[in-house]
Amino acid sequence: QLIKSGRFRFVDMSVVAEIERQFNYQRKSGFVDEKTAVQVGKHVGAQYMLYGNLAGITKADGSTRDQYYKFTLKLLDLKTGLIEFQDEKEIRKTRKRALFGG
């Protein structure tokens, strides 16, 4: 939803190593025309880093099973190192086991 709003842009850090491999291929392999090779150093620098954690706990007591989830989200200003935003959400799901066949 943040991306769809048009007010935020995100970098997918999980593909940085693959991007670097592609840049190296374009610059050093000799297979790519220098005129069409992507220039290195043109990525937009990030101002903030958004990260979080999801934890789950299961508790069973007789015929009742509770599943707890806790999601924590933080927004870090990369320039100052200050956490600008932090929030958490807890979700609890309870399931009762049937007396027969459950």
Short mmCIF file of C-alpha atoms in Angstrom, two decimals:
data_model
loop_
_atom_site.label_atom_id
_atom_site.label_comp_id
_atom_site.label_asym_id
_atom_site.label_seq_id
_atom_site.Cartn_x
_atom_site.Cartn_y
_atom_site.Cartn_z
CA GLN A 1 0.00 0.00 0.00
CA LEU A 2 2.90 2.36 0.69
CA ILE A 3 4.30 1.88 -2.82
CA LYS A 4 0.85 2.20 -4.40
CA SER A 5 0.39 5.57 -2.67
CA GLY A 6 3.18 7.02 -4.82
CA ARG A 7 4.70 8.76 -1.79
CA PHE A 8 7.26 6.05 -0.99
CA ARG A 9 9.89 4.15 -2.93
CA PHE A 10 11.63 0.99 -1.75
CA VAL A 11 14.85 -0.84 -2.61
CA ASP A 12 14.82 -4.65 -2.61
CA MET A 13 18.03 -5.41 -0.72
CA SER A 14 17.60 -9.14 -1.25
CA VAL A 15 18.75 -8.77 -4.88
CA VAL A 16 21.78 -6.49 -4.39
CA ALA A 17 24.28 -9.32 -5.00
CA GLU A 18 22.50 -10.23 -8.26
CA ILE A 19 22.51 -6.59 -9.38
CA GLU A 20 26.24 -6.39 -8.69
CA ARG A 21 26.82 -9.55 -10.75
CA GLN A 22 24.85 -8.06 -13.64
CA PHE A 23 26.83 -4.79 -13.47
CA ASN A 24 30.10 -6.75 -13.49
CA TYR A 25 28.92 -8.81 -16.45
CA GLN A 26 28.02 -5.68 -18.41
CA ARG A 27 31.30 -3.89 -17.61
CA LYS A 28 33.87 -6.68 -17.62
CA SER A 29 32.70 -9.60 -19.75
CA GLY A 30 33.32 -8.00 -23.15
CA PHE A 31 29.94 -9.24 -24.37
CA VAL A 32 28.00 -6.01 -23.76
CA ASP A 33 28.42 -2.88 -25.89
CA GLU A 34 29.85 -0.10 -23.68
CA LYS A 35 27.30 2.35 -25.14
CA THR A 36 24.36 0.32 -23.83
CA ALA A 37 25.86 -0.93 -20.56
CA VAL A 38 24.19 0.39 -17.41
CA GLN A 39 26.35 2.91 -15.56
CA VAL A 40 27.33 2.03 -12.02
CA GLY A 41 26.69 4.51 -9.20
CA LYS A 42 23.32 5.82 -10.35
CA HIS A 43 21.12 4.16 -7.71
CA VAL A 44 19.11 6.45 -5.44
CA GLY A 45 20.42 6.49 -1.88
CA ALA A 46 17.98 5.50 0.85
CA GLN A 47 16.94 8.00 3.50
CA TYR A 48 15.25 5.47 5.76
CA MET A 49 15.38 1.77 6.48
CA LEU A 50 12.12 -0.03 7.28
CA TYR A 51 12.49 -3.35 9.08
CA GLY A 52 10.61 -5.60 11.43
CA ASN A 53 10.13 -8.92 13.11
CA LEU A 54 7.36 -11.50 13.24
CA ALA A 55 7.23 -13.88 16.19
CA GLY A 56 4.75 -16.62 16.97
CA ILE A 57 3.95 -18.58 20.12
CA THR A 58 1.60 -21.54 20.49
CA LYS A 59 0.02 -22.47 23.82
CA ALA A 60 -2.17 -25.52 24.33
CA ASP A 61 -4.34 -26.15 27.37
CA GLY A 62 -6.63 -29.16 27.23
CA SER A 63 -8.98 -28.71 24.29
CA THR A 64 -7.97 -25.09 23.60
CA ARG A 65 -5.04 -24.01 21.46
CA ASP A 66 -3.96 -20.37 21.37
CA GLN A 67 -1.70 -18.99 18.65
CA TYR A 68 -0.12 -15.59 19.35
CA TYR A 69 1.59 -13.48 16.70
CA LYS A 70 3.52 -10.30 17.38
CA PHE A 71 4.63 -8.08 14.50
CA THR A 72 7.09 -5.26 15.23
CA LEU A 73 7.94 -2.59 12.66
CA LYS A 74 10.62 0.14 12.87
CA LEU A 75 11.65 3.02 10.62
CA LEU A 76 15.29 4.11 10.99
CA ASP A 77 16.67 7.42 9.70
CA LEU A 78 19.95 6.35 8.06
CA LYS A 79 21.47 9.83 8.35
CA THR A 80 20.94 10.28 12.07
CA GLY A 81 20.59 6.68 13.24
CA LEU A 82 17.40 7.63 15.09
CA ILE A 83 14.31 5.42 15.09
CA GLU A 84 11.60 7.70 13.70
CA PHE A 85 8.74 5.24 14.08
CA GLN A 86 8.08 2.01 15.94
CA ASP A 87 4.87 0.08 16.40
CA GLU A 88 3.75 -3.44 17.15
CA LYS A 89 0.62 -5.43 16.61
CA GLU A 90 -0.41 -8.56 18.47
CA ILE A 91 -2.87 -11.08 17.10
CA ARG A 92 -4.37 -13.99 19.04
CA LYS A 93 -6.18 -16.89 17.44
CA THR A 94 -7.95 -19.47 19.59
CA ARG A 95 -9.15 -22.84 18.41
CA LYS A 96 -11.14 -25.33 20.46
CA ARG A 97 -10.66 -28.97 19.62
CA ALA A 98 -13.82 -30.96 18.96
CA LEU A 99 -14.78 -33.54 21.57
CA PHE A 100 -15.02 -36.31 18.94
CA GLY A 101 -12.91 -36.71 15.83
CA GLY A 102 -10.79 -33.67 16.47
#
